[in-house]
Coordinates of C-alpha atoms (C1' of nucleotides) in Angstrom, one line a residue:
Chain B
X702 CA 80.9 82.1 88.6
X703 CA 81.7 78.3 88.8
X704 CA 79.2 75.5 88.1
X705 CA 78.8 73.9 91.5
X706 CA 75.4 71.8 90.5
X707 CA 77.4 68.6 91.8
X708 CA 78.5 70.1 94.9
X709 CA 78.1 68.3 98.1
X710 CA 76.6 70.3 101.3
X711 CA 79.1 71.1 103.9
X712 CA 79.0 71.9 107.5
X713 CA 78.5 75.6 106.7
X714 CA 75.8 75.5 104.0
X715 CA 73.1 73.1 102.6
X716 CA 73.3 74.5 99.2
X717 CA 76.0 76.8 97.3
X718 CA 74.6 80.3 96.4
X719 CA 75.1 78.9 92.8
X720 CA 72.8 75.8 93.2
X721 CA 70.1 78.3 94.9
X722 CA 70.4 80.9 92.0
X723 CA 70.0 77.9 89.2
X724 CA 67.7 75.7 91.0
X725 CA 65.6 78.7 91.4
X726 CA 62.0 77.8 91.1
X727 CA 62.1 74.5 92.7
X728 CA 63.5 75.6 95.7
X729 CA 60.9 78.1 96.6
X730 CA 59.7 77.5 100.1
X731 CA 62.4 75.6 101.1
X732 CA 64.8 76.2 104.2
X733 CA 68.4 76.6 103.0
X734 CA 71.5 77.8 104.6
X735 CA 74.1 79.4 102.7
X736 CA 77.7 81.1 103.6
X737 CA 79.5 83.9 101.8
X738 CA 80.9 87.3 101.8
X739 CA 78.8 90.2 102.4
X740 CA 79.4 92.2 99.3
X741 CA 77.2 94.9 100.2
X742 CA 74.6 95.8 103.1
X743 CA 71.9 98.0 102.5
X744 CA 69.4 99.7 104.8
X745 CA 69.4 101.1 108.4
X746 CA 65.9 100.7 109.2
X747 CA 63.5 97.9 110.1
X748 CA 64.3 95.8 106.8
X749 CA 68.0 95.4 105.2
X750 CA 69.3 93.8 102.1
X751 CA 72.5 91.9 102.2
X752 CA 74.4 90.6 98.7
X753 CA 76.1 87.3 99.6
X754 CA 78.6 86.1 97.3
X755 CA 80.3 82.8 97.4
X756 CA 82.5 81.2 94.9
X757 CA 79.5 80.1 92.9
X758 CA 77.3 82.9 92.8
X759 CA 75.8 85.8 94.2
X760 CA 72.2 86.2 95.9
X761 CA 70.2 89.0 98.0
X762 CA 69.1 87.9 101.3
X763 CA 66.5 90.1 102.8
X764 CA 66.4 90.7 106.4
X765 CA 63.0 91.8 108.3
X766 CA 63.9 92.9 112.0
X767 CA 60.7 91.1 113.1
X768 CA 61.7 87.9 111.4
X769 CA 64.7 87.1 113.7
X770 CA 66.6 87.6 116.8
X771 CA 66.9 91.5 117.0
X772 CA 70.4 91.5 118.3
X773 CA 71.4 89.3 115.3
X774 CA 69.8 91.7 112.9
X775 CA 71.6 94.8 114.4
X776 CA 74.8 92.8 114.0
X777 CA 73.9 92.0 110.0
X778 CA 72.9 95.6 109.6
X779 CA 76.2 96.8 110.5
X780 CA 78.5 94.2 109.3
X781 CA 81.5 95.6 106.8
X782 CA 81.6 94.7 103.4
X783 CA 83.4 91.3 102.7
X784 CA 82.8 90.1 106.0
X785 CA 82.0 86.4 106.0
X786 CA 78.2 85.5 106.9
X787 CA 76.1 82.5 107.4
X788 CA 72.5 82.7 106.6
X789 CA 69.3 80.5 106.9
X790 CA 66.3 81.4 105.7
X791 CA 63.5 80.3 103.0
X792 CA 63.8 80.8 99.1
X793 CA 61.5 83.3 97.7
X794 CA 61.1 85.0 94.5
X795 CA 62.1 88.3 94.3
X796 CA 60.2 91.1 93.9
X797 CA 60.8 92.5 90.3
X798 CA 62.6 95.9 90.3
X799 CA 61.0 99.1 88.8
X800 CA 61.8 99.1 85.6
X801 CA 61.8 102.0 83.2
X802 CA 59.0 102.5 80.6
X803 CA 59.2 100.3 77.7
X804 CA 61.7 98.2 79.0
X805 CA 60.8 94.4 79.5
X806 CA 61.2 93.0 82.9
X807 CA 64.4 90.9 83.9
X808 CA 63.8 87.4 84.1
X809 CA 62.4 86.1 87.6
X810 CA 65.4 86.0 90.3
X811 CA 65.7 84.3 93.7
X812 CA 66.4 85.5 97.2
X813 CA 66.7 84.4 100.8
X814 CA 64.0 85.5 103.5
X815 CA 66.2 85.5 106.3
X816 CA 65.4 83.9 109.8
X817 CA 68.9 83.2 111.5
X818 CA 72.5 83.2 111.0
X819 CA 75.7 84.0 112.1
X820 CA 78.9 86.3 111.5
X821 CA 81.8 84.1 111.0
X822 CA 84.4 86.7 110.4
X823 CA 84.4 90.5 110.5
X824 CA 86.2 92.3 107.7
X825 CA 88.4 95.3 108.9
X826 CA 87.8 98.6 107.2
X827 CA 88.6 100.2 105.2
X828 CA 89.5 97.6 102.2
X829 CA 93.1 98.2 100.6
X830 CA 91.5 97.4 97.5
X831 CA 87.8 97.7 96.8
X832 CA 86.0 94.4 95.7
X833 CA 83.3 96.0 93.7
X834 CA 84.5 99.6 93.5
X835 CA 84.6 101.1 90.1
X836 CA 87.9 102.8 90.7
X837 CA 90.9 101.6 89.3
X838 CA 93.6 99.8 91.5
X839 CA 97.4 99.8 90.4
X840 CA 98.8 96.1 89.5
X841 CA 101.5 96.9 92.7
X842 CA 98.8 97.6 95.1
X843 CA 96.5 94.7 93.8
X844 CA 99.5 92.1 94.2
X845 CA 100.3 93.3 97.3
X846 CA 96.7 92.3 98.4
X847 CA 96.2 89.6 96.2
X848 CA 93.9 87.8 98.6
X849 CA 91.6 90.5 97.8
X850 CA 92.0 91.2 94.4
X851 CA 90.9 87.5 93.8
X852 CA 87.6 88.2 94.8
X853 CA 87.1 90.6 91.9
X854 CA 85.0 89.1 89.2
X855 CA 87.1 89.4 86.3
X856 CA 90.5 88.6 88.5
X857 CA 88.6 85.5 89.6
X858 CA 87.5 84.3 86.1
X859 CA 91.2 84.7 84.7
X860 CA 92.3 82.1 87.2
X861 CA 89.4 79.9 86.6
X862 CA 90.5 79.9 82.8
X863 CA 93.9 79.1 83.7
X864 CA 92.5 75.9 85.4
X865 CA 90.4 75.0 82.5
X866 CA 93.5 75.7 80.2
X867 CA 95.6 73.4 81.9
X868 CA 92.7 70.8 82.1
X869 CA 92.0 70.9 78.1
X870 CA 95.9 70.7 77.8
X871 CA 95.9 67.7 79.7
X872 CA 93.1 65.8 78.3
X873 CA 94.6 66.3 74.8
X874 CA 98.1 65.3 75.7
X875 CA 96.7 62.2 77.4
X876 CA 94.6 61.4 74.3
X877 CA 97.6 61.5 72.4
X878 CA 99.3 59.1 74.5
X879 CA 101.2 61.2 76.8
X880 CA 101.7 60.7 80.5
X881 CA 102.4 63.2 83.1
X882 CA 105.7 63.3 85.2
X883 CA 107.5 65.3 87.6
X884 CA 111.1 65.8 87.5
X885 CA 113.4 67.2 90.1
X886 CA 113.6 71.2 90.9
X887 CA 116.7 70.9 93.0
X888 CA 119.6 69.8 90.7
X889 CA 123.2 69.7 90.9
X890 CA 124.7 71.3 88.2
X891 CA 124.1 74.4 86.3
X892 CA 122.9 72.3 83.6
X893 CA 122.8 74.4 80.5
X894 CA 124.7 77.2 80.6
X895 CA 123.3 80.4 79.3
X896 CA 120.4 81.3 81.9
X897 CA 121.7 82.3 85.4
X898 CA 120.1 79.8 88.2
X899 CA 119.3 80.6 91.6
X900 CA 121.9 78.8 93.9
X901 CA 120.9 76.8 97.2
X902 CA 122.2 74.9 99.7
X903 CA 121.3 71.1 99.5
X904 CA 122.5 70.3 103.0
X905 CA 126.0 70.5 102.8
X906 CA 126.5 70.4 98.8
X907 CA 125.8 73.7 96.2
X908 CA 123.0 73.1 94.3
X909 CA 120.5 75.1 92.1
X910 CA 116.9 75.8 91.4
X911 CA 115.9 74.0 88.1
X912 CA 115.5 76.4 85.0
X913 CA 113.9 73.8 83.1
X914 CA 112.9 69.9 83.1
X915 CA 114.7 69.8 79.6
X916 CA 117.2 67.0 80.4
X917 CA 115.4 65.4 83.0
X918 CA 112.3 65.0 80.6
X919 CA 114.6 63.6 77.8
X920 CA 115.9 60.9 80.2
X921 CA 112.3 60.1 80.9
X922 CA 111.9 59.3 77.2
X923 CA 115.1 57.5 76.8
X924 CA 114.3 55.2 79.7
X925 CA 111.5 54.2 77.6
X926 CA 108.4 56.4 78.8
X927 CA 107.8 57.2 75.1
X928 CA 105.7 60.4 75.6
X929 CA 106.0 62.5 78.9
X930 CA 104.6 66.0 80.1
X931 CA 105.2 68.0 82.9
X932 CA 103.5 70.7 84.3
X933 CA 105.6 72.7 86.7
X934 CA 107.8 75.7 88.1
X935 CA 111.1 76.7 86.5
X936 CA 113.3 79.2 87.8
X937 CA 115.7 81.5 86.2
X938 CA 118.1 84.3 88.1
X939 CA 117.9 86.7 85.0
X940 CA 117.4 90.6 86.1
X941 CA 114.7 91.3 83.5
X942 CA 111.9 93.4 84.3
X943 CA 109.3 93.3 81.5
X944 CA 105.7 92.5 81.2
X945 CA 106.1 88.9 80.1
X946 CA 109.3 87.8 82.3
X947 CA 108.9 86.4 85.6
X948 CA 111.8 84.5 87.7
X949 CA 109.6 81.9 88.6
X950 CA 106.9 80.6 86.2
X951 CA 105.1 77.3 85.3
X952 CA 106.4 75.6 82.0
X953 CA 104.1 73.3 80.2
X954 CA 106.8 70.8 78.6
X955 CA 106.2 67.4 76.4
X956 CA 108.8 65.2 75.1
X957 CA 108.1 62.3 72.6
X958 CA 110.2 59.6 71.4
X959 CA 110.5 58.9 67.8
X960 CA 109.4 62.6 66.9
X961 CA 110.9 65.2 65.4
X962 CA 110.5 68.9 65.5
X963 CA 107.7 68.7 62.9
X964 CA 105.9 66.0 65.0
X965 CA 105.8 67.7 68.3
X966 CA 104.8 71.3 66.5
X967 CA 102.0 69.1 65.3
X968 CA 101.3 68.1 68.9
X969 CA 101.4 71.6 69.9
X970 CA 99.1 72.8 67.3
X971 CA 96.4 70.2 68.1
X972 CA 96.7 71.1 71.7
X973 CA 96.1 74.8 71.5
X974 CA 93.2 74.2 68.8
X975 CA 91.8 71.9 71.7
X976 CA 92.2 74.4 74.3
X977 CA 90.9 77.5 72.0
X978 CA 88.0 75.1 71.0
X979 CA 86.9 73.7 74.6
X980 CA 87.1 77.3 75.9
X981 CA 85.0 78.4 73.2
X982 CA 82.3 75.7 73.9
X983 CA 82.4 75.7 78.0
X984 CA 83.6 79.0 79.2
X985 CA 82.2 81.9 77.3
X986 CA 80.6 82.8 80.7
X987 CA 84.5 83.6 82.0
X988 CA 85.3 85.4 78.9
X989 CA 82.1 87.4 79.3
X990 CA 82.9 88.4 82.7
X991 CA 86.4 89.6 81.5
X992 CA 84.9 91.6 78.7
X993 CA 82.5 93.2 81.2
X994 CA 85.4 94.6 83.2
X995 CA 87.3 95.4 80.1
X996 CA 84.5 97.5 78.6
X997 CA 84.0 99.3 81.9
X998 CA 87.6 100.1 81.3
X999 CA 87.4 101.2 78.1
X1000 CA 89.4 98.2 76.5
X1001 CA 88.4 96.3 73.5
X1002 CA 86.6 93.0 74.2
X1003 CA 88.2 89.9 73.8
X1004 CA 87.2 86.9 71.6
X1005 CA 88.3 83.5 71.4
X1006 CA 89.4 82.9 68.0
X1007 CA 89.9 79.5 67.5
X1008 CA 93.3 79.4 65.3
X1009 CA 93.0 77.2 62.3
X1010 CA 95.3 74.4 61.2
X1011 CA 98.3 73.8 60.5
X1012 CA 99.8 77.1 62.1
X1013 CA 102.1 79.2 59.7
X1014 CA 105.7 77.8 59.4
X1015 CA 108.1 80.7 58.8
X1016 CA 111.8 79.5 59.0
X1017 CA 114.2 81.6 60.4
X1018 CA 116.0 82.3 57.0
X1019 CA 112.6 83.5 55.7
X1020 CA 111.8 85.6 58.8
X1021 CA 114.8 87.3 58.4
X1022 CA 113.9 88.6 55.1
X1023 CA 110.2 89.4 56.3
X1024 CA 112.2 91.6 58.8
X1025 CA 114.8 93.0 56.7
X1026 CA 111.8 93.9 54.0
X1027 CA 110.0 95.5 56.8
X1028 CA 112.8 97.7 57.7
X1029 CA 114.0 96.0 60.5
X1030 CA 118.0 95.9 60.9
X1031 CA 118.8 92.5 61.5
X1032 CA 121.3 89.9 59.9
X1033 CA 121.4 86.1 59.4
X1034 CA 122.7 84.6 62.9
X1035 CA 121.2 87.7 64.8
X1036 CA 118.5 86.7 67.4
X1037 CA 115.2 88.0 66.5
X1038 CA 113.9 90.4 69.1
X1039 CA 110.8 92.0 70.0
X1040 CA 110.6 94.7 67.8
X1041 CA 111.4 92.6 64.7
X1042 CA 108.6 90.3 65.9
X1043 CA 106.5 93.1 65.3
X1044 CA 107.0 93.0 61.6
X1045 CA 106.6 89.4 61.4
X1046 CA 103.7 89.6 63.5
X1047 CA 102.4 92.3 60.9
X1048 CA 102.0 89.4 58.4
X1049 CA 101.0 86.6 60.8
X1050 CA 99.2 88.1 63.7
X1051 CA 98.0 84.9 65.2
X1052 CA 100.0 81.9 66.2
X1053 CA 102.9 80.8 64.1
X1054 CA 106.0 78.8 64.3
X1055 CA 109.6 80.0 63.4
X1056 CA 111.6 76.5 62.9
X1057 CA 115.2 76.0 61.5
X1058 CA 117.2 78.6 63.9
X1059 CA 121.0 78.5 63.3
X1060 CA 122.5 75.9 65.2
X1061 CA 124.9 78.3 66.5
X1062 CA 122.2 79.9 68.5
X1063 CA 120.5 76.8 70.2
X1064 CA 121.3 74.9 73.1
X1065 CA 123.5 71.7 72.7
X1066 CA 120.7 69.2 73.1
X1067 CA 119.4 70.7 69.8
X1068 CA 119.5 68.1 66.9
X1069 CA 120.7 69.2 63.5
X1070 CA 121.1 67.8 59.8
X1071 CA 124.2 68.2 58.4
X1072 CA 122.8 68.8 54.9
X1073 CA 120.7 71.5 56.1
X1074 CA 122.3 75.0 55.7
X1075 CA 121.2 78.4 56.0
X1076 CA 121.2 81.2 53.2
X1077 CA 124.9 82.1 54.4
X1078 CA 125.8 78.6 54.5
X1079 CA 125.9 78.2 58.2
X1080 CA 124.5 75.1 60.0
X1081 CA 120.9 75.1 60.8
X1082 CA 119.2 73.1 63.7
X1083 CA 116.0 71.7 64.3
X1084 CA 115.1 74.2 67.0
X1085 CA 112.1 76.2 66.8
X1086 CA 109.8 78.6 68.6
X1087 CA 106.0 79.2 68.6
X1088 CA 105.2 83.2 68.5
X1089 CA 102.0 84.8 69.1
X1090 CA 102.2 88.4 67.8
X1091 CA 105.6 89.6 69.1
X1092 CA 105.8 87.4 72.1
X1093 CA 107.2 84.0 72.2
X1094 CA 105.1 81.3 73.8
X1095 CA 107.3 78.3 73.1
X1096 CA 110.9 77.0 72.6
X1097 CA 111.3 73.3 71.3
X1098 CA 112.9 71.1 68.9
X1099 CA 114.1 67.7 67.8
X1100 CA 116.8 66.9 70.4
X1101 CA 120.2 65.4 69.7
X1102 CA 120.2 61.7 70.2
X1103 CA 123.8 60.7 68.9
X1104 CA 126.1 61.0 72.0
X1105 CA 129.2 61.7 70.2
X1106 CA 127.8 64.8 68.6
X1107 CA 126.1 65.5 72.0
X1108 CA 129.5 65.8 73.6
X1109 CA 130.9 67.7 70.5
X1110 CA 128.0 70.2 70.9
X1111 CA 129.0 70.8 74.7
X1112 CA 132.4 71.3 74.3
X1113 CA 131.7 73.6 71.4
X1114 CA 129.5 75.6 73.6
X1115 CA 132.4 75.6 76.5
X1116 CA 131.1 73.2 78.5
X1117 CA 132.7 70.2 80.0
X1118 CA 130.8 66.9 78.8
X1119 CA 132.1 65.5 82.4
X1120 CA 129.7 67.5 83.9
X1121 CA 126.7 66.4 82.5
X1122 CA 127.5 62.3 82.5
X1123 CA 124.2 62.2 84.5
X1124 CA 122.6 63.3 81.2
X1125 CA 125.0 62.0 78.3
X1126 CA 124.8 58.2 80.0
X1127 CA 121.3 58.4 79.1
X1128 CA 122.3 58.4 75.3
X1129 CA 125.0 55.5 75.5
X1130 CA 122.8 52.4 75.4
X1131 CA 120.6 53.4 72.6
X1132 CA 118.6 56.2 72.4
X1133 CA 115.5 56.9 70.4
X1134 CA 115.3 59.9 68.3
X1135 CA 113.0 62.6 70.3
X1136 CA 111.6 65.9 70.2
X1137 CA 109.8 68.2 72.6
X1138 CA 108.8 71.9 73.7
X1139 CA 108.6 73.7 76.5
X1140 CA 105.4 76.4 76.8
X1141 CA 105.0 79.3 79.3
X1142 CA 101.4 78.7 80.5
X1143 CA 101.1 82.3 81.9
X1144 CA 102.0 83.7 78.2
X1145 CA 99.4 81.3 76.8
X1146 CA 97.0 83.0 79.3
X1147 CA 97.8 86.4 78.4
X1148 CA 97.0 85.8 74.7
X1149 CA 93.5 84.2 75.9
X1150 CA 92.9 86.9 78.5
X1151 CA 94.2 89.7 76.9
X1152 CA 96.0 90.3 79.9
X1153 CA 98.7 93.0 79.2
X1154 CA 101.3 91.8 81.9
X1155 CA 102.2 88.3 82.9
X1156 CA 101.4 89.4 86.5
X1157 CA 97.9 89.5 85.9
X1158 CA 97.5 85.7 85.2
X1159 CA 100.0 84.5 88.0
X1160 CA 98.7 84.0 91.3
X1161 CA 101.7 85.4 93.3
X1162 CA 104.2 86.4 91.0
X1163 CA 108.0 86.6 91.8
X1164 CA 110.0 89.2 89.8
X1165 CA 113.0 90.6 90.3
X1166 CA 111.8 93.2 93.3
X1167 CA 108.5 90.7 94.5
X1168 CA 109.0 87.7 96.9
X1169 CA 105.9 88.7 98.8
X1170 CA 103.0 87.7 99.2
Chain F
rG54 C1' 123.4 96.8 83.9
rC55 C1' 121.4 101.1 80.5
rC56 C1' 117.7 105.2 79.2
rC57 C1' 113.3 107.5 80.0
rC58 C1' 108.9 108.8 83.3
rG59 C1' 106.3 108.7 87.8
rA60 C1' 105.2 109.2 93.7
rU61 C1' 98.8 113.8 96.3
rG62 C1' 93.4 111.0 101.8
rG63 C1' 92.6 103.3 102.4
rU64 C1' 91.9 102.8 96.4
rG65 C1' 92.1 105.9 91.6
rU66 C1' 93.1 110.8 90.4
rA67 C1' 93.1 117.2 89.5
rG68 C1' 96.9 120.4 90.3
rU69 C1' 102.9 123.2 86.4
rG70 C1' 105.7 128.8 92.2
rG71 C1' 101.0 132.6 95.5
rC72 C1' 94.1 131.5 93.4
rC73 C1' 95.6 124.8 97.7
rU74 C1' 92.9 125.7 105.4
rA75 C1' 94.5 120.8 98.1
rU76 C1' 90.0 118.9 93.4
rC77 C1' 86.6 114.7 92.0
rA78 C1' 85.2 109.8 92.6
rU79 C1' 85.2 105.8 95.3
rG80 C1' 85.8 104.3 100.5
rC81 C1' 85.0 104.8 105.4
rA82 C1' 81.9 106.7 110.1
rG83 C1' 77.1 108.4 111.2
rC84 C1' 72.0 110.1 110.3
rC85 C1' 67.5 110.0 107.1
rC86 C1' 64.3 107.4 103.8
rU87 C1' 63.2 102.7 101.7
rG88 C1' 61.4 95.8 98.7
rU89 C1' 66.2 98.3 97.9
rC90 C1' 68.7 96.6 93.6
rG91 C1' 74.6 100.7 90.0
rA92 C1' 69.6 102.4 95.7
rG93 C1' 68.8 107.4 97.1
rG94 C1' 69.3 111.9 100.2
rC95 C1' 72.4 114.6 104.1
rU96 C1' 76.6 115.2 107.7
rG97 C1' 81.5 114.4 108.6
rC98 C1' 86.8 111.6 108.0
rG99 C1' 90.9 110.9 105.5
rA100 C1' 96.4 112.8 101.5
rC101 C1' 101.0 116.3 99.2
rC102 C1' 107.0 109.2 99.5
rC103 C1' 111.9 110.5 102.5
rG104 C1' 116.1 113.9 103.3
rG105 C1' 118.3 118.4 102.0
rG106 C1' 118.6 123.0 98.7
rU107 C1' 116.5 127.5 96.1
rU108 C1' 112.7 131.4 97.3
rC109 C1' 109.2 136.5 100.5
rA110 C1' 106.5 131.8 99.2
rA111 C1' 107.3 124.9 97.1
rA112 C1' 102.5 119.4 95.9
rU113 C1' 104.5 122.6 92.2
rC114 C1' 111.8 123.8 90.9
rC115 C1' 116.9 121.6 91.9
rC116 C1' 120.1 117.4 94.3
rG117 C1' 120.5 113.1 97.0
rG118 C1' 117.6 108.8 98.7
rU119 C1' 113.3 105.3 98.4
rC120 C1' 109.7 103.0 95.9
rG121 C1' 107.1 102.1 91.4
rG122 C1' 106.2 102.3 86.0
rG123 C1' 107.6 101.8 80.5
rG124 C1' 111.5 100.7 76.9
rC125 C1' 116.2 98.3 76.1
rG126 C1' 120.0 94.6 77.4
rC127 C1' 120.1 89.7 79.6
rC128 C1' 117.1 85.9 78.8
rA129 C1' 117.7 76.3 77.5

RNA sequence: GCCCCGAUGGUGUAGUGGCCUAUCAUGCAGCCCUGUCGAGGCUGCGACCCGGGUUCAAAUCCCGGUCGGGGCGCCA
């Protein structure tokens, strides 16, 4: 539940439930008004218990027929679960529950002795997804009813964690001198080849949804913004159907001038270190909620393991050797696929960088040094990946800042430099060497939360077959 | 695009040709009891994805479709 200590009263409540729960003792005897979802309603006689939940906590409301308008009492008593209710009453210490012999009584808890209130909105029955039920629900049903799924405690906790991860990431980058930018998501050209783009109509012109802020964040750096980052959507029209791919996802991108691939790997590992450290320090309560659920499902608990710095660097050539020794079929020049990553992850289970990929496998904007060759004599690049276990988190690299080589690379990949003048022109008037990366936010969150499917940690995921809700 | 698997009340499931007027849990509706607290007790409600076929008999076998899951490919 969220910390609401500083929240101001609103038209619908004098206190958050979280405030009542945490202030507890000092509020005894005070009249408060709270609002929330009716989680359970027990009792059909002269008394009634209603567990009320808002985004900050849950508290029991105690209702006695004699203490209020009888019509309201009857209404509350028959209200369906998840209906929203506003209640006014006096804070009191809850009577301690009966405990088994030998068990120590729980710490004091608080409740509201209700005197009045109103029903804000009735929930239809039955709920398509149980909020507090023990029964499992399939992911598809959950996503169809995400608005209800989000009310489940552990799901809610995951999205609070997501917000924290972005907050800590921003914090760290700003501390390192990066500034936040936004680049256009409607673009004119199929910028980079490779991935398929979603076409769209921009008035009378053909346009596309952006697959990556890559070229624009570079232009921002070339323009002198020096160090930039963007947290924004990227769209890819690939017909993949896996636990880790979506057609719309949030990419966490940085780009920095006067930096090379090693420099931005440093930024990345420090940022991840900061995020993990802060989560461990501030958000164990959210991890606990997720673990409570995981235990109930028979899953292993997750732990926030702060990675040690620096992360291992396993250059491409070495990675190929590891895969070969592990019995994987691979040749220099092949992509390192998921099943290959399993072999590497066996030796490097946590975060690890894979730098120095073959230039032939990298996009045209990746920098290379002519004297850096692979074991077979082929040109290496300054592009890198960050993996965790078998999954790719990041792709990044030092960028090509020499315009003649950029154009050569474009031609080499079957692209026409004339289509990229909006980009290459940025390099004609003095270009700082620069580097950057793009990180999949949801993939990072999968690592942190133990989610087995990227859809778990995306509010309203867009995949091959889902555009609603 | 390829391969494999699956679809049973609102939800999650049991069921492998007749024991199925279909199991269990949860839910929902109602009643009883109760300062309850994973509340408890009782009663009831509610389902075999769609279309065709095989068979005396189909939730169960076959074919097609739809939807979903897993794996692969694709993926700056």
